[in-house]
Amino acid sequence: MLSSPALPVLPALPALIPGPLAAEEAGVAPATIRKWVQLGHLRAAGRAGRAQLFRLEDVFAAERLARRRPRTA
């Protein structure tokens, strides 16, 4: 009986989510996501029309970075 070769298992691609959903997942306001982008703490991984799309792991990394840094007056 002939068997077909096993297909390679590819890693799952990270899901891209829009800014408002990223903000909800991180527990911050959408304006905070925009501020992190402006400050260079977060980079959009793609676009859907005019909307910026983010990887959830990048959003969480930016959130950890923001919580570690002391606020300045």
XYZ file of C-alpha atoms in Angstrom:
73
model
C 0.000 0.000 0.000
C 1.370 3.407 -0.922
C 1.474 6.075 1.686
C 1.806 9.749 0.966
C 4.654 11.626 2.592
C 3.741 13.533 5.699
C 3.201 17.217 5.169
C 5.456 19.490 7.187
C 3.805 21.204 10.120
C 4.137 24.946 9.736
C 4.101 27.257 12.743
C 0.936 29.261 13.107
C 1.192 32.821 11.894
C 0.551 35.413 14.583
C -2.862 36.968 14.349
C -3.010 40.669 13.609
C -5.598 42.706 15.468
C -6.732 46.339 15.108
C -5.728 49.004 17.622
C -9.022 49.198 19.547
C -9.041 45.424 20.106
C -5.351 45.504 21.057
C -6.157 48.193 23.616
C -9.001 46.122 25.046
C -6.781 43.041 25.356
C -4.038 45.054 27.118
C -6.526 46.816 29.393
C -5.645 50.299 28.148
C -7.380 53.025 26.178
C -7.054 53.104 22.374
C -5.265 56.444 22.793
C -2.590 54.614 24.784
C -1.918 52.283 21.853
C -1.565 55.324 19.578
C 0.799 56.941 22.102
C 2.970 53.813 22.292
C 3.249 53.907 18.497
C 4.135 57.610 18.599
C 6.810 56.992 21.256
C 8.254 54.047 19.333
C 7.327 51.433 21.948
C 5.010 49.627 19.505
C 5.073 49.156 15.751
C 2.171 48.219 13.531
C 2.689 44.850 11.856
C 0.286 45.585 9.025
C -2.618 47.609 7.755
C -6.208 46.968 6.776
C -7.269 50.040 4.882
C -6.435 52.939 7.191
C -6.435 50.798 10.343
C -3.143 49.735 11.867
C -2.866 46.076 12.837
C -0.757 44.786 15.706
C 0.571 41.452 16.937
C -0.827 40.754 20.384
C 2.611 39.700 21.671
C 4.017 43.088 20.579
C 1.204 44.892 22.398
C 1.915 42.969 25.612
C 5.640 43.692 25.292
C 4.891 47.420 24.943
C 2.617 47.240 27.974
C 5.356 45.604 30.071
C 7.803 48.271 28.920
C 5.364 51.061 29.852
C 4.769 49.597 33.320
C 8.515 49.316 34.025
C 9.308 52.913 33.136
C 8.657 55.537 35.804
C 6.433 58.395 34.757
C 7.916 61.835 34.463
C 6.080 65.008 35.367
